[in-house]
mmCIF file of C-alpha atoms in Angstrom:
data_model
loop_
_atom_site.group_PDB
_atom_site.id
_atom_site.type_symbol
_atom_site.label_atom_id
_atom_site.label_comp_id
_atom_site.label_asym_id
_atom_site.label_seq_id
_atom_site.Cartn_x
_atom_site.Cartn_y
_atom_site.Cartn_z
ATOM 1 C CA MET K 3 -13.547 19.628 -10.370
ATOM 2 C CA ARG K 4 -14.579 19.422 -6.820
ATOM 3 C CA ILE K 5 -13.116 16.582 -4.500
ATOM 4 C CA GLY K 6 -14.364 15.484 -1.097
ATOM 5 C CA LEU K 7 -11.758 14.357 1.194
ATOM 6 C CA LEU K 8 -12.412 11.662 3.861
ATOM 7 C CA GLY K 9 -9.862 11.625 6.875
ATOM 8 C CA THR K 10 -7.609 13.965 7.645
ATOM 9 C CA GLY K 11 -5.030 12.245 9.918
ATOM 10 C CA ARG K 12 -1.209 11.964 8.671
ATOM 11 C CA ILE K 13 -1.770 10.501 5.018
ATOM 12 C CA GLY K 14 -4.985 12.466 4.690
ATOM 13 C CA SER K 15 -3.312 15.971 5.675
ATOM 14 C CA PHE K 16 -0.789 14.903 3.187
ATOM 15 C CA HIS K 17 -3.337 14.443 0.505
ATOM 16 C CA ALA K 18 -4.751 17.580 1.474
ATOM 17 C CA GLY K 19 -2.024 19.474 0.442
ATOM 18 C CA VAL K 20 -1.529 17.798 -2.688
ATOM 19 C CA LEU K 21 -4.947 18.103 -4.012
ATOM 20 C CA ALA K 22 -4.917 21.635 -2.662
ATOM 21 C CA ARG K 23 -2.421 22.419 -5.152
ATOM 22 C CA HIS K 24 -3.451 20.507 -8.099
ATOM 23 C CA PRO K 25 -4.433 22.377 -11.032
ATOM 24 C CA ALA K 26 -7.411 20.599 -12.002
ATOM 25 C CA VAL K 27 -8.810 20.630 -8.482
ATOM 26 C CA GLU K 28 -11.186 23.928 -8.119
ATOM 27 C CA ALA K 29 -12.326 23.146 -4.513
ATOM 28 C CA LEU K 30 -11.611 20.667 -1.751
ATOM 29 C CA VAL K 31 -14.263 19.685 1.005
ATOM 30 C CA VAL K 32 -12.854 17.749 4.029
ATOM 31 C CA ALA K 33 -14.465 16.169 6.729
ATOM 32 C CA ASP K 34 -12.910 13.649 9.928
ATOM 33 C CA ALA K 35 -13.822 12.112 13.041
ATOM 34 C CA ASP K 36 -12.409 14.915 14.592
ATOM 35 C CA PRO K 37 -13.730 18.008 13.594
ATOM 36 C CA ALA K 38 -11.264 20.119 14.709
ATOM 37 C CA ARG K 39 -8.511 18.253 12.734
ATOM 38 C CA ALA K 40 -10.256 18.749 9.776
ATOM 39 C CA ALA K 41 -10.541 22.346 10.450
ATOM 40 C CA ALA K 42 -6.947 22.649 10.995
ATOM 41 C CA VAL K 43 -6.044 21.032 7.892
ATOM 42 C CA ALA K 44 -8.805 23.301 5.840
ATOM 43 C CA GLY K 45 -7.151 26.217 7.365
ATOM 44 C CA ARG K 46 -3.514 25.197 5.911
ATOM 45 C CA THR K 47 -5.057 24.333 2.669
ATOM 46 C CA GLY K 48 -7.884 26.565 1.735
ATOM 47 C CA ALA K 49 -10.009 23.646 1.728
ATOM 48 C CA ARG K 50 -13.995 23.674 3.363
ATOM 49 C CA ALA K 51 -14.278 21.564 6.286
ATOM 50 C CA VAL K 52 -17.398 20.235 6.961
ATOM 51 C CA ALA K 53 -18.500 18.107 10.111
ATOM 52 C CA THR K 54 -19.934 14.827 8.717
ATOM 53 C CA VAL K 55 -19.220 12.728 5.872
ATOM 54 C CA THR K 56 -22.862 12.816 4.640
ATOM 55 C CA GLU K 57 -22.233 16.633 4.435
ATOM 56 C CA VAL K 58 -19.091 15.910 2.061
ATOM 57 C CA PHE K 59 -21.376 14.099 -0.190
ATOM 58 C CA ASP K 60 -24.072 16.713 -0.108
ATOM 59 C CA ALA K 61 -21.253 19.278 -1.140
ATOM 60 C CA GLY K 62 -21.731 18.484 -4.989
ATOM 61 C CA VAL K 63 -18.352 16.924 -5.071
ATOM 62 C CA ASP K 64 -17.470 15.062 -8.167
ATOM 63 C CA ALA K 65 -15.242 12.386 -6.666
ATOM 64 C CA VAL K 66 -13.897 11.614 -3.043
ATOM 65 C CA VAL K 67 -10.438 10.605 -1.944
ATOM 66 C CA ILE K 68 -10.890 7.864 1.349
ATOM 67 C CA ALA K 69 -7.875 8.491 3.788
ATOM 68 C CA SER K 70 -9.948 7.555 6.971
ATOM 69 C CA ALA K 71 -9.220 4.729 9.290
ATOM 70 C CA THR K 72 -9.202 1.448 7.886
ATOM 71 C CA ALA K 73 -12.058 0.150 9.569
ATOM 72 C CA ALA K 74 -14.263 2.876 7.782
ATOM 73 C CA HIS K 75 -13.167 2.257 4.259
ATOM 74 C CA ALA K 76 -15.443 -0.490 3.413
ATOM 75 C CA ALA K 77 -18.389 1.745 4.329
ATOM 76 C CA LEU K 78 -16.909 4.939 2.517
ATOM 77 C CA ILE K 79 -16.501 2.978 -0.763
ATOM 78 C CA GLY K 80 -19.999 1.551 -0.155
ATOM 79 C CA HIS K 81 -21.323 5.448 0.343
ATOM 80 C CA ALA K 82 -19.428 6.658 -2.784
ATOM 81 C CA VAL K 83 -20.831 3.652 -4.752
ATOM 82 C CA ARG K 84 -24.465 4.731 -3.865
ATOM 83 C CA ALA K 85 -23.724 8.059 -4.526
ATOM 84 C CA GLY K 86 -22.417 7.263 -8.187
ATOM 85 C CA LEU K 87 -19.092 8.964 -7.184
ATOM 86 C CA PRO K 88 -15.511 7.872 -8.385
ATOM 87 C CA ALA K 89 -13.410 6.793 -5.045
ATOM 88 C CA PHE K 90 -9.790 6.819 -4.449
ATOM 89 C CA CYS K 91 -9.275 4.768 -1.171
ATOM 90 C CA GLU K 92 -5.916 4.136 0.958
ATOM 91 C CA LYS K 93 -5.283 0.294 0.935
ATOM 92 C CA PRO K 94 -6.588 -1.994 2.398
ATOM 93 C CA VAL K 95 -10.354 -2.058 0.819
ATOM 94 C CA ALA K 96 -11.478 -3.529 4.309
ATOM 95 C CA VAL K 97 -10.058 -4.881 7.500
ATOM 96 C CA ASP K 98 -10.529 -8.780 6.186
ATOM 97 C CA LEU K 99 -11.016 -10.456 3.023
ATOM 98 C CA ALA K 100 -14.911 -11.032 3.454
ATOM 99 C CA GLY K 101 -15.388 -7.198 3.755
ATOM 100 C CA THR K 102 -12.992 -6.511 0.850
ATOM 101 C CA LEU K 103 -15.107 -8.912 -1.216
ATOM 102 C CA ARG K 104 -18.373 -7.542 -0.635
ATOM 103 C CA ALA K 105 -16.947 -3.695 -1.348
ATOM 104 C CA LEU K 106 -15.737 -4.933 -4.707
ATOM 105 C CA ARG K 107 -18.501 -7.030 -5.600
ATOM 106 C CA ASP K 108 -20.551 -3.740 -4.751
ATOM 107 C CA ALA K 109 -18.370 -1.475 -6.716
ATOM 108 C CA GLU K 110 -18.315 -3.703 -10.000
ATOM 109 C CA ARG K 111 -22.048 -4.294 -9.954
ATOM 110 C CA ALA K 112 -22.625 -0.296 -9.923
ATOM 111 C CA HIS K 113 -19.713 0.027 -12.552
ATOM 112 C CA SER K 114 -18.030 2.394 -10.119
ATOM 113 C CA VAL K 115 -14.690 3.866 -10.131
ATOM 114 C CA LEU K 116 -12.636 2.405 -7.494
ATOM 115 C CA GLN K 117 -8.697 3.376 -7.572
ATOM 116 C CA LEU K 118 -6.674 1.726 -4.762
ATOM 117 C CA GLY K 119 -3.490 3.611 -3.015
ATOM 118 C CA PHE K 120 -0.534 1.504 -3.915
ATOM 119 C CA MET K 121 1.848 4.521 -4.286
ATOM 120 C CA ARG K 122 4.853 2.276 -4.725
ATOM 121 C CA ARG K 123 3.661 1.873 -8.631
ATOM 122 C CA PHE K 124 4.241 5.399 -9.218
ATOM 123 C CA ASP K 125 7.890 5.327 -7.655
ATOM 124 C CA ALA K 126 10.586 6.008 -10.129
ATOM 125 C CA GLY K 127 12.922 3.142 -9.028
ATOM 126 C CA TYR K 128 10.226 0.669 -9.053
ATOM 127 C CA ALA K 129 9.020 1.496 -12.431
ATOM 128 C CA ALA K 130 12.676 1.467 -13.664
ATOM 129 C CA ALA K 131 13.068 -2.178 -12.293
ATOM 130 C CA ARG K 132 9.578 -3.090 -13.699
ATOM 131 C CA ALA K 133 10.840 -1.831 -17.082
ATOM 132 C CA ALA K 134 14.301 -3.754 -16.764
ATOM 133 C CA VAL K 135 12.468 -7.102 -15.903
ATOM 134 C CA ARG K 136 9.788 -6.932 -18.366
ATOM 135 C CA GLY K 137 12.383 -5.766 -21.175
ATOM 136 C CA GLY K 138 14.404 -8.885 -20.342
ATOM 137 C CA ALA K 139 17.781 -6.884 -19.114
ATOM 138 C CA LEU K 140 18.129 -9.158 -16.202
ATOM 139 C CA GLY K 141 17.729 -12.465 -18.292
ATOM 140 C CA ARG K 142 15.697 -15.199 -16.455
ATOM 141 C CA LEU K 143 14.773 -13.891 -12.878
ATOM 142 C CA HIS K 144 15.506 -16.309 -10.204
ATOM 143 C CA THR K 145 15.356 -14.337 -7.137
ATOM 144 C CA VAL K 146 13.845 -11.469 -5.554
ATOM 145 C CA ARG K 147 14.395 -9.942 -2.208
ATOM 146 C CA THR K 148 12.029 -7.182 -0.612
ATOM 147 C CA ALA K 149 12.426 -5.554 2.584
ATOM 148 C CA THR K 150 9.996 -3.002 4.440
ATOM 149 C CA SER K 151 11.379 -1.981 7.820
ATOM 150 C CA ASP K 152 9.538 1.176 9.843
ATOM 151 C CA PRO K 153 11.844 2.759 12.220
ATOM 152 C CA ALA K 154 9.643 2.838 14.943
ATOM 153 C CA PRO K 155 6.389 1.058 16.160
ATOM 154 C CA PRO K 156 2.862 2.921 15.545
ATOM 155 C CA PRO K 157 0.797 3.755 18.517
ATOM 156 C CA ALA K 158 -0.499 0.733 20.357
ATOM 157 C CA ALA K 159 -4.113 1.543 19.700
ATOM 158 C CA TYR K 160 -3.376 1.274 15.978
ATOM 159 C CA LEU K 161 -2.063 -2.440 16.242
ATOM 160 C CA PRO K 162 -5.626 -4.132 16.405
ATOM 161 C CA LEU K 163 -6.973 -1.849 13.703
ATOM 162 C CA SER K 164 -4.229 -2.528 11.041
ATOM 163 C CA GLY K 165 -5.038 -6.040 10.039
ATOM 164 C CA GLY K 166 -1.737 -7.113 11.159
ATOM 165 C CA LEU K 167 1.704 -7.062 9.875
ATOM 166 C CA PHE K 168 1.491 -8.701 6.399
ATOM 167 C CA ARG K 169 -1.713 -6.831 5.466
ATOM 168 C CA ASP K 170 -0.715 -3.451 6.716
ATOM 169 C CA CYS K 171 3.140 -3.362 5.510
ATOM 170 C CA LEU K 172 4.273 -6.653 3.404
ATOM 171 C CA ILE K 173 0.988 -5.929 0.951
ATOM 172 C CA HIS K 174 3.059 -3.123 -0.610
ATOM 173 C CA ASP K 175 5.960 -5.586 -1.174
ATOM 174 C CA PHE K 176 3.214 -8.225 -2.486
ATOM 175 C CA ASP K 177 1.699 -5.788 -4.793
ATOM 176 C CA MET K 178 5.315 -4.903 -6.213
ATOM 177 C CA VAL K 179 6.482 -8.511 -6.551
ATOM 178 C CA ARG K 180 3.496 -8.830 -8.921
ATOM 179 C CA TRP K 181 3.377 -5.547 -10.586
ATOM 180 C CA VAL K 182 7.525 -5.530 -11.421
ATOM 181 C CA THR K 183 7.593 -9.130 -12.447
ATOM 182 C CA GLY K 184 4.278 -9.768 -13.900
ATOM 183 C CA ARG K 185 3.956 -13.218 -12.405
ATOM 184 C CA GLU K 186 1.770 -14.499 -9.707
ATOM 185 C CA VAL K 187 2.280 -16.016 -6.264
ATOM 186 C CA THR K 188 1.386 -19.719 -6.260
ATOM 187 C CA ARG K 189 2.513 -20.712 -2.676
ATOM 188 C CA VAL K 190 3.593 -18.936 0.522
ATOM 189 C CA TYR K 191 5.326 -20.013 3.913
ATOM 190 C CA ALA K 192 5.457 -17.448 6.240
ATOM 191 C CA THR K 193 6.518 -16.911 10.031
ATOM 192 C CA GLY K 194 6.828 -13.800 12.346
ATOM 193 C CA SER K 195 8.403 -13.027 15.971
ATOM 194 C CA ASP K 196 6.589 -11.039 18.689
ATOM 195 C CA ALA K 197 9.995 -10.521 20.725
ATOM 196 C CA GLY K 198 9.863 -6.920 20.497
ATOM 197 C CA PRO K 199 7.318 -4.588 22.400
ATOM 198 C CA ALA K 200 4.720 -6.122 24.346
ATOM 199 C CA MET K 201 1.711 -4.259 22.791
ATOM 200 C CA PHE K 202 2.475 -6.434 19.848
ATOM 201 C CA ARG K 203 1.829 -9.648 21.625
ATOM 202 C CA ALA K 204 -1.400 -8.122 23.425
ATOM 203 C CA ALA K 205 -2.690 -7.283 19.711
ATOM 204 C CA GLY K 206 -2.036 -10.619 18.495
ATOM 205 C CA ASP K 207 0.383 -9.384 15.839
ATOM 206 C CA VAL K 208 4.039 -9.490 15.348
ATOM 207 C CA ASP K 209 6.976 -6.836 15.228
ATOM 208 C CA THR K 210 9.060 -8.689 12.501
ATOM 209 C CA ALA K 211 8.057 -11.241 9.746
ATOM 210 C CA ALA K 212 9.039 -13.161 7.156
ATOM 211 C CA ALA K 213 7.832 -14.816 3.975
ATOM 212 C CA LEU K 214 9.075 -17.040 1.098
ATOM 213 C CA LEU K 215 7.074 -16.796 -1.918
ATOM 214 C CA THR K 216 7.260 -18.841 -5.098
ATOM 215 C CA LEU K 217 5.784 -17.363 -8.278
ATOM 216 C CA ASP K 218 4.265 -19.081 -10.982
ATOM 217 C CA ASP K 219 7.578 -19.495 -13.167
ATOM 218 C CA GLY K 220 9.448 -20.768 -10.411
ATOM 219 C CA THR K 221 11.144 -17.431 -9.269
ATOM 220 C CA LEU K 222 11.578 -17.848 -5.560
ATOM 221 C CA VAL K 223 10.927 -14.399 -3.509
ATOM 222 C CA THR K 224 11.934 -13.595 0.266
ATOM 223 C CA ALA K 225 9.835 -10.564 1.635
ATOM 224 C CA THR K 226 10.725 -9.215 5.264
ATOM 225 C CA SER K 227 9.390 -6.389 7.666
ATOM 226 C CA THR K 228 10.208 -4.970 10.769
ATOM 227 C CA ARG K 229 8.440 -2.146 12.947
ATOM 228 C CA CYS K 230 11.651 -1.924 14.930
ATOM 229 C CA ASN K 231 14.280 -0.631 12.596
ATOM 230 C CA GLY K 232 16.025 2.012 14.368
ATOM 231 C CA ALA K 233 18.282 2.935 11.622
ATOM 232 C CA GLY K 234 15.637 4.625 9.757
ATOM 233 C CA TYR K 235 12.857 3.774 7.389
ATOM 234 C CA ASP K 236 14.062 1.201 4.797
ATOM 235 C CA VAL K 237 12.182 -0.013 1.799
ATOM 236 C CA ARG K 238 14.156 -1.830 -0.885
ATOM 237 C CA MET K 239 13.556 -4.643 -3.966
ATOM 238 C CA GLU K 240 16.460 -6.734 -5.222
ATOM 239 C CA LEU K 241 15.728 -8.662 -8.633
ATOM 240 C CA ALA K 242 18.576 -11.278 -9.538
ATOM 241 C CA GLY K 243 18.385 -12.660 -12.831
ATOM 242 C CA GLU K 244 20.792 -15.043 -14.920
ATOM 243 C CA VAL K 245 22.107 -11.695 -16.853
ATOM 244 C CA ASP K 246 22.243 -9.156 -14.483
ATOM 245 C CA GLN K 247 20.721 -8.084 -10.718
ATOM 246 C CA ILE K 248 19.288 -4.562 -9.810
ATOM 247 C CA THR K 249 18.314 -3.039 -6.595
ATOM 248 C CA VAL K 250 15.339 -0.242 -5.820
ATOM 249 C CA GLY K 251 15.835 1.816 -2.970
ATOM 250 C CA LEU K 252 19.536 1.974 -2.479
ATOM 251 C CA GLY K 253 20.624 5.514 -2.267
ATOM 252 C CA HIS K 254 22.296 8.053 -0.042
ATOM 253 C CA ARG K 255 19.424 8.109 2.304
ATOM 254 C CA THR K 256 19.001 4.349 2.743
ATOM 255 C CA PRO K 257 19.511 3.430 6.554
ATOM 256 C CA LEU K 258 22.454 1.020 5.652
ATOM 257 C CA THR K 259 25.910 0.830 6.746
ATOM 258 C CA SER K 260 28.577 -1.056 5.507
ATOM 259 C CA ALA K 261 30.452 -3.593 7.419
ATOM 260 C CA GLU K 262 33.575 -3.534 4.742
ATOM 261 C CA PRO K 263 36.242 -1.511 5.779
ATOM 262 C CA ASP K 264 36.060 0.650 2.240
ATOM 263 C CA GLY K 265 32.377 0.427 2.268
ATOM 264 C CA PRO K 266 29.964 3.142 2.578
ATOM 265 C CA GLY K 267 29.121 4.784 6.280
ATOM 266 C CA ALA K 268 25.937 5.579 7.604
ATOM 267 C CA PRO K 269 23.906 8.112 5.719
ATOM 268 C CA ALA K 270 23.876 11.576 7.107
ATOM 269 C CA ASP K 271 20.295 11.988 6.367
ATOM 270 C CA PRO K 272 18.327 8.664 6.647
ATOM 271 C CA TRP K 273 14.744 8.443 5.659
ATOM 272 C CA PRO K 274 12.641 9.208 8.597
ATOM 273 C CA GLY K 275 9.283 7.639 7.039
ATOM 274 C CA PHE K 276 7.028 6.725 4.162
ATOM 275 C CA LEU K 277 6.038 10.098 3.384
ATOM 276 C CA GLU K 278 9.537 11.753 2.791
ATOM 277 C CA ARG K 279 10.571 8.122 0.832
ATOM 278 C CA PHE K 280 7.399 8.261 -1.070
ATOM 279 C CA GLY K 281 5.950 11.904 -1.447
ATOM 280 C CA PRO K 282 6.622 12.082 -5.150
ATOM 281 C CA ALA K 283 4.723 8.640 -5.665
ATOM 282 C CA TYR K 284 1.666 9.823 -3.668
ATOM 283 C CA GLU K 285 1.774 13.094 -5.702
ATOM 284 C CA ALA K 286 1.730 11.084 -8.555
ATOM 285 C CA GLU K 287 -1.051 8.607 -7.818
ATOM 286 C CA LEU K 288 -3.640 11.419 -7.081
ATOM 287 C CA ASP K 289 -2.520 12.955 -10.072
ATOM 288 C CA ALA K 290 -3.521 9.767 -11.994
ATOM 289 C CA PHE K 291 -6.919 9.643 -10.124
ATOM 290 C CA VAL K 292 -7.830 13.071 -11.174
ATOM 291 C CA ARG K 293 -6.930 12.321 -14.612
ATOM 292 C CA LEU K 294 -8.836 8.772 -14.264
ATOM 293 C CA VAL K 295 -12.028 10.917 -13.213
ATOM 294 C CA ARG K 296 -11.503 13.357 -16.052
ATOM 295 C CA GLY K 297 -11.349 10.540 -18.214
ATOM 296 C CA GLU K 298 -7.760 10.908 -19.630
ATOM 297 C CA ALA K 299 -6.312 8.049 -18.383
ATOM 298 C CA ALA K 300 -6.923 4.237 -17.533
ATOM 299 C CA ASN K 301 -7.112 3.115 -13.473
ATOM 300 C CA PRO K 302 -3.528 2.226 -12.644
ATOM 301 C CA CYS K 303 -4.858 0.063 -9.674
ATOM 302 C CA ASP K 304 -8.278 -1.107 -9.482
ATOM 303 C CA GLY K 305 -9.825 -3.407 -6.779
ATOM 304 C CA ARG K 306 -8.988 -6.432 -8.290
ATOM 305 C CA GLU K 307 -5.597 -5.567 -8.395
ATOM 306 C CA ALA K 308 -5.512 -4.768 -4.557
ATOM 307 C CA LEU K 309 -7.688 -7.885 -3.822
ATOM 308 C CA ARG K 310 -4.677 -9.943 -5.322
ATOM 309 C CA ALA K 311 -2.197 -8.546 -3.262
ATOM 310 C CA LEU K 312 -4.371 -9.009 -0.226
ATOM 311 C CA ARG K 313 -4.966 -12.573 -1.224
ATOM 312 C CA ILE K 314 -1.180 -13.067 -0.663
ATOM 313 C CA ALA K 315 -1.159 -11.229 2.625
ATOM 314 C CA GLU K 316 -3.962 -13.443 3.924
ATOM 315 C CA ALA K 317 -2.327 -16.694 2.695
ATOM 316 C CA CYS K 318 0.686 -15.360 4.652
ATOM 317 C CA GLU K 319 -1.331 -14.824 7.880
ATOM 318 C CA VAL K 320 -2.846 -18.427 7.692
ATOM 319 C CA SER K 321 0.714 -19.771 7.208
ATOM 320 C CA ARG K 322 2.318 -17.997 10.310
ATOM 321 C CA ARG K 323 -0.711 -19.198 12.301
ATOM 322 C CA GLU K 324 -1.000 -22.536 11.184
ATOM 323 C CA ARG K 325 3.023 -23.020 10.470
ATOM 324 C CA ARG K 326 2.770 -24.496 7.228
ATOM 325 C CA PRO K 327 3.013 -23.913 3.367
ATOM 326 C CA VAL K 328 -0.105 -22.241 1.855
ATOM 327 C CA GLU K 329 -1.466 -22.531 -1.637
ATOM 328 C CA LEU K 330 -2.990 -19.406 -3.059
ATOM 329 C CA THR K 331 -5.704 -21.671 -4.290
ATOM 330 C CA GLU K 332 -6.817 -21.958 -0.812
ATOM 331 C CA ILE K 333 -7.712 -18.083 -0.199
ATOM 332 C CA PRO K 334 -10.937 -17.246 -1.833
ATOM 333 C CA SER K 335 -10.966 -14.909 -4.808
ATOM 334 C CA ALA K 336 -14.539 -14.192 -5.621
#
């Protein structure tokens, strides 16, 4: 199989290494807005670097992996649709809901294969939590708590292109709430703080956010996120039921120190970032895409699944901006 990789930044470079090692991938063709960066990645992985996206599609590839800047995702999905090629795309589909809906309509009309990159679906901890909840081990679920905390803010230039904290970070938590519990969010109430670095205020974004979600069976969910968690990269999910409670993301590298006299101290090697924490999950999702293209597996996260997570993020942004609860029925779905 020949794969085209569009985008060789931090996540694209990681994907290049995974794809180059995959036994089913015979050739890898890469391109980036910065040709020198694409050439450097090609040199490290044995891939072939080309100067433009068009050259990738003209290289006879069997599928494409889109890891470019968010603003280019929808156009590249459209290019893949017109070329009749299966596509894997890092979230989100587009920078806004309207662009997402257009891209998904185009893909569905063409019966194109599109897998979205929600890598936590391939993490062992989240998979175990899903099995426990779906299998009834916790009893009736009453409370879920999620947290996604970055150790340091991204570059200032990234913020206006990111879609904001709810769409860029918490969208993973929203996807996990649905995937683990099997329930849908019906209502959100969200807020945020821009009290940190001034670049967040300049971008109209927040550096810290919190949301209260109500699920369709009455389960309550709190979801928090921050760009300024100096202790390290911290991603966790706690699920509490009438019988038992479990947590995802609690281990010897979790950047958390107990205040109890006999509790655990700070970890010697806290998670520094998402690639280290979710490396195996990223590899597994690309393997799933290769198997999907080969007709060996079903799509583990299609465009409609991504849209459902995005609608929750959109509702949270409306709630934050208008300072009110928002029903999911207020957010377009088609």
